[in-house]
C-alpha positions as a Markdown table, in Angstrom:
| # | Residue | x | y | z |
|---|---|---|---|---|
| 1 | Unk | 0.0 | 0.0 | 0.0 |
| 2 | Unk | 1.3 | 3.5 | -0.9 |
| 3 | Unk | 1.9 | 5.7 | 2.1 |
| 4 | Unk | 2.3 | 9.5 | 1.6 |
| 5 | Unk | 5.4 | 10.9 | 3.2 |
| 6 | Unk | 4.5 | 13.9 | 5.3 |
| 7 | Unk | 7.0 | 16.8 | 4.9 |
| 8 | Unk | 7.4 | 19.5 | 7.5 |
| 9 | Unk | 6.1 | 23.0 | 6.7 |
| 10 | Unk | 8.7 | 25.8 | 6.6 |
| 11 | Unk | 6.3 | 28.2 | 8.3 |
| 12 | Unk | 8.6 | 31.3 | 8.2 |
| 13 | Unk | 8.9 | 30.8 | 4.4 |
| 14 | Unk | 5.1 | 30.5 | 4.1 |
| 15 | Unk | 4.5 | 33.6 | 6.2 |
| 16 | Unk | 6.7 | 35.7 | 3.9 |
| 17 | Unk | 4.2 | 35.0 | 1.2 |
| 18 | Unk | 1.5 | 36.8 | 3.2 |
| 19 | Unk | 2.2 | 40.6 | 3.4 |
| 20 | Unk | -0.7 | 41.3 | 5.9 |
| 21 | Unk | 1.0 | 39.1 | 8.5 |
| 22 | Unk | 3.7 | 41.7 | 9.1 |
| 23 | Unk | 1.2 | 44.5 | 10.1 |
| 24 | Unk | 0.7 | 45.5 | 13.7 |
| 25 | Unk | -2.6 | 45.9 | 15.6 |
| 26 | Unk | -2.7 | 48.3 | 18.6 |
| 27 | Unk | 1.1 | 48.4 | 18.3 |
| 28 | Unk | 1.2 | 44.6 | 18.7 |
| 29 | Unk | 2.2 | 42.1 | 16.1 |
| 30 | Unk | -0.9 | 40.7 | 14.4 |
| 31 | Unk | -1.8 | 37.2 | 15.5 |
| 32 | Unk | -4.5 | 36.2 | 13.0 |
| 33 | Unk | -6.6 | 33.4 | 14.3 |
| 34 | Unk | -9.9 | 34.1 | 12.5 |
| 35 | Unk | -9.2 | 31.8 | 9.5 |
| 36 | Unk | -12.6 | 30.0 | 9.7 |
| 37 | Unk | -14.2 | 33.3 | 8.8 |
| 38 | Unk | -11.7 | 34.2 | 6.1 |
| 39 | Unk | -8.1 | 33.4 | 5.3 |
| 40 | Unk | -5.4 | 35.8 | 4.4 |
| 41 | Unk | -4.1 | 35.9 | 0.8 |
| 42 | Unk | -0.6 | 35.0 | -0.5 |
| 43 | Unk | 1.2 | 37.3 | -2.9 |
| 44 | Unk | 0.6 | 34.9 | -5.8 |
| 45 | Unk | -3.2 | 35.5 | -5.4 |
| 46 | Unk | -2.9 | 39.2 | -5.0 |
| 47 | Unk | -0.5 | 39.5 | -7.9 |
| 48 | Unk | -2.6 | 37.4 | -10.3 |
| 49 | Unk | -5.6 | 39.6 | -9.7 |
| 50 | Unk | -3.5 | 42.8 | -9.9 |
| 51 | Unk | -2.1 | 41.5 | -13.2 |
| 52 | Unk | -5.6 | 40.9 | -14.6 |
| 53 | Unk | -6.8 | 44.4 | -13.9 |
| 54 | Unk | -3.5 | 46.0 | -15.0 |
| 55 | Unk | -2.8 | 44.0 | -18.2 |
| 56 | Unk | -5.8 | 42.2 | -19.7 |
| 57 | Unk | -9.0 | 43.3 | -18.0 |
| 58 | Unk | -11.8 | 42.4 | -20.4 |
| 59 | Unk | -15.0 | 40.4 | -20.6 |
| 60 | Unk | -15.0 | 36.7 | -21.5 |
| 61 | Unk | -16.5 | 34.4 | -24.1 |
| 62 | Unk | -17.7 | 37.1 | -26.5 |
| 63 | Unk | -14.9 | 39.4 | -27.5 |
| 64 | Unk | -12.7 | 38.6 | -30.6 |
| 65 | Unk | -10.0 | 41.0 | -29.5 |
| 66 | Unk | -6.7 | 39.9 | -27.9 |
| 67 | Unk | -7.6 | 41.0 | -24.3 |
| 68 | Unk | -10.9 | 39.1 | -24.3 |
| 69 | Unk | -9.2 | 36.0 | -25.7 |
| 70 | Unk | -6.6 | 36.1 | -23.0 |
| 71 | Unk | -9.1 | 36.8 | -20.3 |
| 72 | Unk | -11.3 | 33.9 | -21.5 |
| 73 | Unk | -8.3 | 31.6 | -21.6 |
| 74 | Unk | -7.2 | 32.4 | -18.0 |
| 75 | Unk | -10.8 | 32.0 | -16.7 |
| 76 | Unk | -11.3 | 28.6 | -18.3 |
| 77 | Unk | -7.8 | 27.5 | -17.2 |
| 78 | Unk | -8.8 | 28.4 | -13.7 |
| 79 | Unk | -11.8 | 26.1 | -14.0 |
| 80 | Unk | -9.5 | 23.3 | -15.1 |
| 81 | Unk | -7.2 | 24.0 | -12.0 |
| 82 | Unk | -10.2 | 23.6 | -9.7 |
| 83 | Unk | -11.3 | 20.4 | -11.5 |
| 84 | Unk | -7.9 | 19.0 | -10.9 |
| 85 | Unk | -7.8 | 20.1 | -7.3 |
| 86 | Unk | -11.0 | 18.2 | -6.3 |
| 87 | Unk | -10.5 | 15.5 | -9.0 |
| 88 | Unk | -13.7 | 16.2 | -10.9 |
| 89 | Unk | -14.3 | 14.2 | -14.1 |
| 90 | Unk | -14.4 | 17.2 | -16.4 |
| 91 | Unk | -14.2 | 21.0 | -16.1 |
| 92 | Unk | -17.8 | 21.4 | -17.1 |
| 93 | Unk | -18.7 | 20.0 | -13.7 |
| 94 | Unk | -17.2 | 23.1 | -12.1 |
| 95 | Unk | -19.6 | 26.1 | -11.8 |
| 96 | Unk | -18.3 | 29.4 | -10.6 |
| 97 | Unk | -20.6 | 31.1 | -8.0 |
| 98 | Unk | -20.3 | 33.9 | -5.5 |
| 99 | Unk | -19.5 | 31.4 | -2.8 |
| 100 | Unk | -20.8 | 28.5 | -0.7 |
| 101 | Unk | -24.1 | 30.2 | 0.1 |
| 102 | Unk | -25.0 | 30.9 | -3.5 |
| 103 | Unk | -24.0 | 27.3 | -4.5 |
| 104 | Unk | -26.3 | 25.8 | -1.9 |
| 105 | Unk | -29.1 | 28.1 | -3.0 |
| 106 | Unk | -28.6 | 27.2 | -6.6 |
| 107 | Unk | -29.0 | 23.5 | -5.8 |
| 108 | Unk | -32.0 | 24.1 | -3.5 |
| 109 | Unk | -33.9 | 26.2 | -6.1 |
| 110 | Unk | -32.8 | 24.5 | -9.3 |
| 111 | Unk | -32.7 | 20.8 | -8.3 |
| 112 | Unk | -35.0 | 21.0 | -5.3 |
| 113 | Unk | -38.0 | 22.7 | -6.9 |
| 114 | Unk | -38.3 | 20.2 | -9.7 |
| 115 | Unk | -37.6 | 17.1 | -7.7 |
| 116 | Unk | -39.3 | 17.4 | -4.3 |
| 117 | Unk | -42.9 | 17.1 | -3.2 |
| 118 | Unk | -44.8 | 17.1 | 0.0 |
| 119 | Unk | -44.1 | 13.4 | 0.5 |
| 120 | Unk | -40.3 | 14.0 | 0.5 |
| 121 | Unk | -37.7 | 14.7 | 3.2 |
| 122 | Unk | -34.4 | 16.7 | 3.4 |
| 123 | Unk | -31.8 | 15.7 | 6.0 |
| 124 | Unk | -29.3 | 18.1 | 7.5 |
| 125 | Unk | -27.4 | 18.1 | 10.8 |
| 126 | Unk | -27.6 | 20.1 | 14.0 |
| 127 | Unk | -24.1 | 21.6 | 13.4 |
| 128 | Unk | -25.0 | 23.2 | 10.0 |
| 129 | Unk | -24.1 | 26.8 | 9.2 |
| 130 | Unk | -27.2 | 29.0 | 8.5 |
| 131 | Unk | -26.4 | 28.8 | 4.8 |
| 132 | Unk | -27.0 | 25.1 | 4.9 |
| 133 | Unk | -30.3 | 25.4 | 6.8 |
| 134 | Unk | -32.3 | 28.4 | 5.5 |
| 135 | Unk | -32.3 | 27.4 | 1.7 |
| 136 | Unk | -33.8 | 24.0 | 2.6 |
| 137 | Unk | -36.4 | 25.6 | 5.0 |
| 138 | Unk | -37.5 | 27.8 | 2.1 |
| 139 | Unk | -37.5 | 24.8 | -0.3 |
| 140 | Unk | -39.7 | 22.9 | 2.2 |
| 141 | Unk | -42.1 | 25.9 | 2.4 |
| 142 | Unk | -42.4 | 25.9 | -1.4 |
| 143 | Unk | -42.8 | 22.2 | -1.9 |
| 144 | Unk | -44.3 | 20.9 | 1.3 |
| 145 | Unk | -41.2 | 18.6 | 1.9 |
| 146 | Unk | -40.1 | 18.0 | 5.5 |
| 147 | Unk | -36.7 | 19.1 | 7.0 |
| 148 | Unk | -35.2 | 16.6 | 9.4 |
| 149 | Unk | -32.1 | 17.2 | 11.6 |
| 150 | Unk | -29.5 | 14.7 | 12.7 |
| 151 | Unk | -28.7 | 15.3 | 16.4 |
| 152 | Unk | -25.2 | 15.5 | 17.8 |
| 153 | Unk | -23.7 | 14.4 | 21.1 |
| 154 | Unk | -22.1 | 16.5 | 23.8 |
| 155 | Unk | -18.7 | 16.2 | 22.1 |
| 156 | Unk | -20.1 | 17.8 | 18.9 |
| 157 | Unk | -20.2 | 14.5 | 16.9 |
| 158 | Unk | -23.1 | 13.3 | 14.8 |
| 159 | Unk | -25.1 | 10.5 | 16.4 |
| 160 | Unk | -24.9 | 8.1 | 13.5 |
| 161 | Unk | -27.5 | 5.7 | 15.0 |
| 162 | Unk | -30.0 | 8.6 | 14.7 |
| 163 | Unk | -28.9 | 9.4 | 11.2 |
| 164 | Unk | -29.7 | 5.8 | 10.1 |
| 165 | Unk | -33.1 | 6.1 | 11.9 |
| 166 | Unk | -33.9 | 9.3 | 10.0 |
| 167 | Unk | -32.7 | 8.1 | 6.6 |
| 168 | Unk | -35.4 | 6.5 | 4.6 |
| 169 | Unk | -36.8 | 6.2 | 1.0 |
| 170 | Unk | -38.6 | 9.5 | 1.7 |
| 171 | Unk | -35.1 | 11.2 | 2.0 |
| 172 | Unk | -34.4 | 12.9 | -1.3 |
| 173 | Unk | -31.6 | 15.3 | -0.3 |
| 174 | Unk | -28.9 | 14.9 | 2.4 |
| 175 | Unk | -27.0 | 18.2 | 2.8 |
| 176 | Unk | -24.1 | 17.9 | 5.3 |
| 177 | Unk | -21.1 | 19.9 | 6.4 |
| 178 | Unk | -17.7 | 18.1 | 6.1 |
| 179 | Unk | -16.0 | 20.1 | 8.8 |
| 180 | Unk | -18.0 | 22.2 | 11.3 |
| 181 | Unk | -17.0 | 25.9 | 11.3 |
| 182 | Unk | -18.0 | 26.3 | 15.0 |
| 183 | Unk | -16.7 | 23.0 | 16.4 |
| 184 | Unk | -14.1 | 21.7 | 14.0 |
| 185 | Unk | -15.8 | 18.3 | 14.0 |
| 186 | Unk | -14.8 | 16.2 | 10.9 |
| 187 | Unk | -17.9 | 14.3 | 9.8 |
| 188 | Unk | -17.8 | 10.8 | 8.3 |
| 189 | Unk | -19.0 | 12.0 | 4.9 |
| 190 | Unk | -18.1 | 8.9 | 2.9 |
| 191 | Unk | -20.3 | 6.7 | 5.1 |
| 192 | Unk | -23.1 | 9.3 | 4.9 |
| 193 | Unk | -22.8 | 9.5 | 1.1 |
| 194 | Unk | -22.9 | 5.8 | 0.6 |
| 195 | Unk | -25.9 | 5.4 | 3.0 |
| 196 | Unk | -27.8 | 8.2 | 1.3 |
| 197 | Unk | -27.2 | 6.7 | -2.1 |
| 198 | Unk | -28.5 | 3.4 | -0.9 |
| 199 | Unk | -32.0 | 5.0 | -0.5 |
| 200 | Unk | -31.6 | 7.0 | -3.8 |
| 201 | Unk | -31.0 | 10.4 | -2.1 |
| 202 | Unk | -28.7 | 12.9 | -3.6 |
| 203 | Unk | -25.9 | 14.3 | -1.3 |
| 204 | Unk | -24.5 | 17.9 | -1.1 |
| 205 | Unk | -21.3 | 18.3 | 0.9 |
| 206 | Unk | -20.5 | 21.7 | 2.3 |
| 207 | Unk | -16.7 | 21.7 | 2.0 |
| 208 | Unk | -16.2 | 25.4 | 2.9 |
| 209 | Unk | -14.2 | 24.5 | 6.0 |
| 210 | Unk | -12.5 | 21.4 | 4.6 |
| 211 | Unk | -11.2 | 21.7 | 1.0 |
| 212 | Unk | -8.0 | 23.5 | 2.3 |
| 213 | Unk | -7.6 | 21.2 | 5.3 |
| 214 | Unk | -8.1 | 17.8 | 3.8 |
| 215 | Unk | -7.6 | 16.1 | 0.4 |
| 216 | Unk | -10.9 | 15.7 | -1.5 |
| 217 | Unk | -11.4 | 13.5 | -4.5 |
| 218 | Unk | -15.0 | 13.8 | -5.6 |
| 219 | Unk | -14.8 | 10.8 | -7.8 |
| 220 | Unk | -13.8 | 8.6 | -4.9 |
| 221 | Unk | -16.1 | 10.3 | -2.3 |
| 222 | Unk | -19.0 | 10.3 | -4.9 |
| 223 | Unk | -21.1 | 13.3 | -3.6 |
| 224 | Unk | -23.6 | 14.6 | -6.1 |
| 225 | Unk | -22.8 | 18.2 | -5.2 |
| 226 | Unk | -19.9 | 19.8 | -3.3 |
| 227 | Unk | -19.5 | 23.5 | -2.5 |
| 228 | Unk | -16.9 | 25.8 | -1.2 |
| 229 | Unk | -15.8 | 29.5 | -1.1 |
| 230 | Unk | -12.7 | 31.1 | -2.4 |
| 231 | Unk | -12.0 | 33.4 | 0.5 |
| 232 | Unk | -11.8 | 30.5 | 3.0 |
| 233 | Unk | -9.0 | 28.8 | 0.9 |
| 234 | Unk | -6.5 | 31.7 | 0.7 |
| 235 | Unk | -8.4 | 33.1 | -2.4 |
| 236 | Unk | -10.5 | 36.2 | -3.0 |
| 237 | Unk | -14.0 | 37.0 | -1.8 |
| 238 | Unk | -17.0 | 36.9 | -4.0 |
| 239 | Unk | -16.0 | 33.7 | -5.8 |
| 240 | Unk | -17.0 | 30.1 | -5.0 |
| 241 | Unk | -17.5 | 26.7 | -6.5 |
| 242 | Unk | -20.4 | 24.4 | -7.1 |
| 243 | Unk | -19.3 | 21.0 | -8.2 |
| 244 | Unk | -22.0 | 18.7 | -9.5 |
| 245 | Unk | -22.2 | 15.5 | -11.6 |
| 246 | Unk | -22.9 | 16.3 | -15.2 |
| 247 | Unk | -25.8 | 13.8 | -15.3 |
| 248 | Unk | -27.6 | 15.7 | -12.6 |
| 249 | Unk | -26.7 | 19.2 | -13.9 |
| 250 | Unk | -28.1 | 18.3 | -17.3 |
| 251 | Unk | -31.5 | 17.7 | -15.7 |
| 252 | Unk | -31.5 | 21.0 | -13.8 |
| 253 | Unk | -33.0 | 24.3 | -15.1 |
| 254 | Unk | -31.0 | 27.5 | -15.0 |
| 255 | Unk | -31.0 | 29.2 | -11.6 |
| 256 | Unk | -30.6 | 32.8 | -12.9 |
| 257 | Unk | -31.1 | 34.0 | -16.5 |
| 258 | Unk | -29.3 | 36.5 | -18.6 |
| 259 | Unk | -26.0 | 37.0 | -20.3 |
| 260 | Unk | -23.6 | 34.1 | -20.7 |
| 261 | Unk | -26.1 | 31.4 | -19.9 |
| 262 | Unk | -28.0 | 32.1 | -23.1 |
| 263 | Unk | -27.3 | 30.5 | -26.5 |
| 264 | Unk | -30.1 | 32.1 | -28.5 |
| 265 | Unk | -33.0 | 34.5 | -27.8 |
| 266 | Unk | -36.1 | 35.4 | -29.8 |
| 267 | Unk | -39.3 | 37.0 | -28.5 |
| 268 | Unk | -40.9 | 33.5 | -28.8 |
| 269 | Unk | -38.2 | 31.3 | -27.3 |
| 270 | Unk | -34.9 | 31.2 | -25.5 |
| 271 | Unk | -32.3 | 28.4 | -25.9 |
| 272 | Unk | -30.0 | 28.1 | -22.9 |
| 273 | Unk | -26.3 | 27.5 | -23.1 |
| 274 | Unk | -24.5 | 24.3 | -22.3 |
| 275 | Unk | -22.6 | 23.5 | -19.1 |
| 276 | Unk | -21.0 | 25.2 | -17.4 |
| 277 | Unk | -22.3 | 28.5 | -18.7 |
| 278 | Unk | -25.9 | 27.4 | -18.2 |
| 279 | Unk | -25.4 | 28.3 | -14.5 |
| 280 | Unk | -23.2 | 31.3 | -14.9 |
| 281 | Unk | -25.6 | 34.2 | -15.8 |
| 282 | Unk | -24.2 | 37.6 | -16.5 |
| 283 | Unk | -20.6 | 38.7 | -16.1 |
| 284 | Unk | -19.0 | 36.6 | -13.5 |
| 285 | Unk | -16.1 | 37.4 | -11.1 |
| 286 | Unk | -13.4 | 36.8 | -13.7 |
| 287 | Unk | -10.5 | 38.1 | -11.5 |
| 288 | Unk | -11.9 | 36.1 | -8.6 |
| 289 | Unk | -11.8 | 32.9 | -10.6 |
| 290 | Unk | -8.2 | 33.6 | -11.6 |
| 291 | Unk | -7.2 | 34.4 | -8.0 |
| 292 | Unk | -9.0 | 31.3 | -6.7 |
| 293 | Unk | -7.0 | 29.0 | -9.0 |
| 294 | Unk | -3.8 | 30.7 | -7.7 |
| 295 | Unk | -4.9 | 30.0 | -4.1 |
| 296 | Unk | -5.3 | 26.3 | -4.9 |
| 297 | Unk | -1.9 | 26.2 | -6.6 |
| 298 | Unk | -0.5 | 27.7 | -3.4 |
| 299 | Unk | -2.0 | 24.8 | -1.4 |
| 300 | Unk | -0.7 | 22.3 | -3.9 |
| 301 | Unk | 2.8 | 23.8 | -3.6 |
| 302 | Unk | 2.8 | 22.9 | 0.1 |
| 303 | Unk | 0.9 | 19.7 | -0.2 |
| 304 | Unk | -2.5 | 19.2 | 1.4 |
| 305 | Unk | -1.3 | 16.3 | 3.5 |
| 306 | Unk | 1.6 | 18.4 | 4.8 |
| 307 | Unk | -0.8 | 21.2 | 5.7 |
| 308 | Unk | -3.2 | 18.9 | 7.4 |
| 309 | Unk | -0.4 | 17.4 | 9.5 |
| 310 | Unk | 1.0 | 20.8 | 10.5 |
| 311 | Unk | -2.5 | 22.1 | 11.4 |
| 312 | Unk | -3.2 | 19.0 | 13.4 |
| 313 | Unk | -0.1 | 19.6 | 15.5 |
| 314 | Unk | -1.1 | 23.3 | 16.0 |
| 315 | Unk | -4.6 | 22.2 | 17.1 |
| 316 | Unk | -3.2 | 19.6 | 19.5 |
| 317 | Unk | -0.8 | 22.2 | 21.0 |
| 318 | Unk | -3.6 | 24.8 | 21.3 |
| 319 | Unk | -6.0 | 22.3 | 22.9 |
| 320 | Unk | -3.4 | 21.1 | 25.4 |
| 321 | Unk | -2.3 | 24.7 | 26.2 |
| 322 | Unk | -5.8 | 26.2 | 26.7 |
| 323 | Unk | -7.0 | 23.2 | 28.6 |
| 324 | Unk | -4.6 | 24.2 | 31.3 |
| 325 | Unk | -6.8 | 27.2 | 32.1 |
| 326 | Unk | -9.3 | 26.1 | 34.7 |
| 327 | Unk | -11.9 | 28.8 | 33.9 |
| 328 | Unk | -12.0 | 27.9 | 30.2 |
| 329 | Unk | -14.3 | 25.3 | 28.7 |
| 330 | Unk | -13.8 | 24.1 | 25.1 |
| 331 | Unk | -17.0 | 23.7 | 23.1 |
| 332 | Unk | -16.5 | 20.9 | 20.6 |
| 333 | Unk | -14.4 | 17.9 | 21.7 |
| 334 | Unk | -14.9 | 15.5 | 18.8 |
| 335 | Unk | -12.5 | 12.7 | 18.4 |
| 336 | Unk | -11.8 | 13.8 | 14.8 |
| 337 | Unk | -11.3 | 17.6 | 14.6 |
| 338 | Unk | -9.7 | 20.1 | 12.4 |
| 339 | Unk | -8.1 | 23.6 | 12.9 |
| 340 | Unk | -10.9 | 25.1 | 15.1 |
| 341 | Unk | -10.9 | 25.7 | 18.9 |
| 342 | Unk | -14.0 | 27.3 | 20.3 |
| 343 | Unk | -14.3 | 28.1 | 24.0 |
| 344 | Unk | -16.1 | 30.0 | 26.7 |
| 345 | Unk | -15.0 | 31.6 | 30.0 |
| 346 | Unk | -17.0 | 31.7 | 33.1 |
| 347 | Unk | -16.0 | 35.3 | 33.9 |
| 348 | Unk | -16.6 | 37.1 | 30.6 |
| 349 | Unk | -18.8 | 37.3 | 27.5 |
| 350 | Unk | -17.2 | 36.2 | 24.3 |
| 351 | Unk | -17.6 | 39.7 | 22.8 |
| 352 | Unk | -15.6 | 41.2 | 25.7 |
| 353 | Unk | -13.0 | 38.4 | 25.3 |
| 354 | Unk | -12.7 | 39.2 | 21.6 |
| 355 | Unk | -12.3 | 42.9 | 22.2 |
| 356 | Unk | -9.6 | 42.4 | 24.9 |
| 357 | Unk | -7.8 | 39.9 | 22.8 |
| 358 | Unk | -7.8 | 42.4 | 19.9 |
| 359 | Unk | -6.0 | 44.9 | 22.2 |
| 360 | Unk | -3.2 | 42.2 | 22.4 |
| 361 | Unk | -3.1 | 42.0 | 18.6 |
| 362 | Unk | -5.0 | 38.6 | 18.6 |
| 363 | Unk | -7.8 | 38.4 | 16.0 |
| 364 | Unk | -10.4 | 35.8 | 16.9 |
| 365 | Unk | -14.1 | 35.4 | 16.1 |
| 366 | Unk | -16.7 | 35.8 | 18.7 |
| 367 | Unk | -20.5 | 35.2 | 18.4 |
| 368 | Unk | -22.7 | 32.4 | 17.1 |
| 369 | Unk | -20.7 | 31.9 | 14.0 |
| 370 | Unk | -23.9 | 31.7 | 12.0 |
| 371 | Unk | -24.8 | 28.5 | 13.8 |
| 372 | Unk | -27.5 | 29.7 | 16.2 |
| 373 | Unk | -29.2 | 26.3 | 16.7 |
| 374 | Unk | -25.8 | 24.8 | 17.6 |
| 375 | Unk | -25.1 | 27.4 | 20.3 |
| 376 | Unk | -28.6 | 26.6 | 21.8 |
| 377 | Unk | -27.7 | 22.9 | 21.7 |
| 378 | Unk | -24.7 | 23.6 | 23.9 |
| 379 | Unk | -26.5 | 26.2 | 26.1 |
| 380 | Unk | -24.2 | 29.0 | 25.4 |
| 381 | Unk | -25.0 | 32.5 | 23.9 |
| 382 | Unk | -21.8 | 32.5 | 21.8 |
| 383 | Unk | -18.2 | 31.3 | 21.8 |
| 384 | Unk | -14.8 | 32.6 | 21.2 |
| 385 | Unk | -13.3 | 30.8 | 18.3 |
| 386 | Unk | -9.6 | 30.5 | 17.4 |
| 387 | Unk | -9.1 | 28.9 | 14.0 |
| 388 | Unk | -5.8 | 28.0 | 12.4 |
| 389 | Unk | -4.2 | 28.1 | 9.0 |
| 390 | Unk | -0.9 | 27.0 | 7.6 |
| 391 | Unk | 0.8 | 30.3 | 8.4 |
| 392 | Unk | 0.0 | 30.2 | 12.1 |
| 393 | Unk | 2.8 | 29.3 | 14.6 |
| 394 | Unk | 3.1 | 27.7 | 18.1 |
| 395 | Unk | 4.4 | 31.1 | 19.3 |
| 396 | Unk | 1.1 | 32.7 | 18.3 |
| 397 | Unk | -0.8 | 30.1 | 20.3 |
| 398 | Unk | 1.3 | 31.1 | 23.3 |
| 399 | Unk | 0.3 | 34.7 | 22.7 |
| 400 | Unk | -3.4 | 33.6 | 22.7 |
| 401 | Unk | -2.9 | 31.7 | 25.9 |
| 402 | Unk | -1.2 | 34.6 | 27.7 |
| 403 | Unk | -3.8 | 37.0 | 26.4 |
| 404 | Unk | -6.6 | 34.8 | 27.7 |
| 405 | Unk | -5.0 | 34.8 | 31.1 |
| 406 | Unk | -4.9 | 38.6 | 31.0 |
| 407 | Unk | -8.7 | 38.6 | 30.3 |
| 408 | Unk | -9.4 | 36.3 | 33.2 |
| 409 | Unk | -7.3 | 38.5 | 35.5 |
| 410 | Unk | -9.1 | 41.6 | 34.4 |
| 411 | Unk | -12.6 | 40.1 | 35.0 |
| 412 | Unk | -11.8 | 38.2 | 38.2 |
């Protein structure tokens, strides 16, 4: 059996590629631990987008002039890069969207409206982000279908026995997060996909928090849809990906109309374009697509397995370090976790913690993390969340630890 050799990450070399990491905040070196909200961008991403606007900015697919030809070529090459990154069968299975939220909405409205009825059920989990809850609620309101929720245990893990009880031939869609943005829990998506397919349900995987932390091969995993956002994977904002199987995409009507998704229009009839343009109405985020491809090339340059190993060590170190603080409780203690450490303190509200950590130069996220049902499940109003990326260091975790101690001293 082939075993991948894990190589150590030269984190100082990596950090030099991110200019923002050298700034100061409140006269303190920036310690950026809000990566689950958005990651910072390497020079290769910044430069590629700068080059687009400086040297060949133009619209795609229609112009016969040199700039348009170059812009179109770069845009479609980016699609191929993304296809290769997640091992899709063909570039036409990659749809550019604004992000994870739009990708899920596209599936809910396009696939869901023509395939679900009042006798059907949609299955999600208790740890979903709002973007993987609300579109399905609205779809249920429009079709009469029923939304069901897989419960979780006190560690923040799916209760798989309950999943199997909820799964039935009424289940038409299973939409599940791969890695929880609030807890860091890694869900057993291969098992879920296989079980859902056994009852003829289609599966959407929300990979917004996973595609840059774990290797994903959609042909091996076999989801019907997979979604992620550019800005979470060291890429730009306003660009994301919807992967889908061609056989399913071909049955789905356009989500939005106008512009590039049209092949022919008369006042009597419109003929829609082929994949992938069928789902890319109007002028898309061309520079964003080019920047996104560069961000995935950056990940490839380090190796996703190497990144995952390094981040696992960071998470273990942070967990061990912060667990030494008696007044601190970690929310989310799954056996399989990735790059996220959420916690509460007895003495202070998360918003106060976040404000005081910021004065030390430490950027963390506080609040409900767009997972309000999950916060209620754990009986907390919010958490403080430190989330890690490949450019973070053990020394930064020490700064977080010492800053938390200062917060406790201030409020005690």
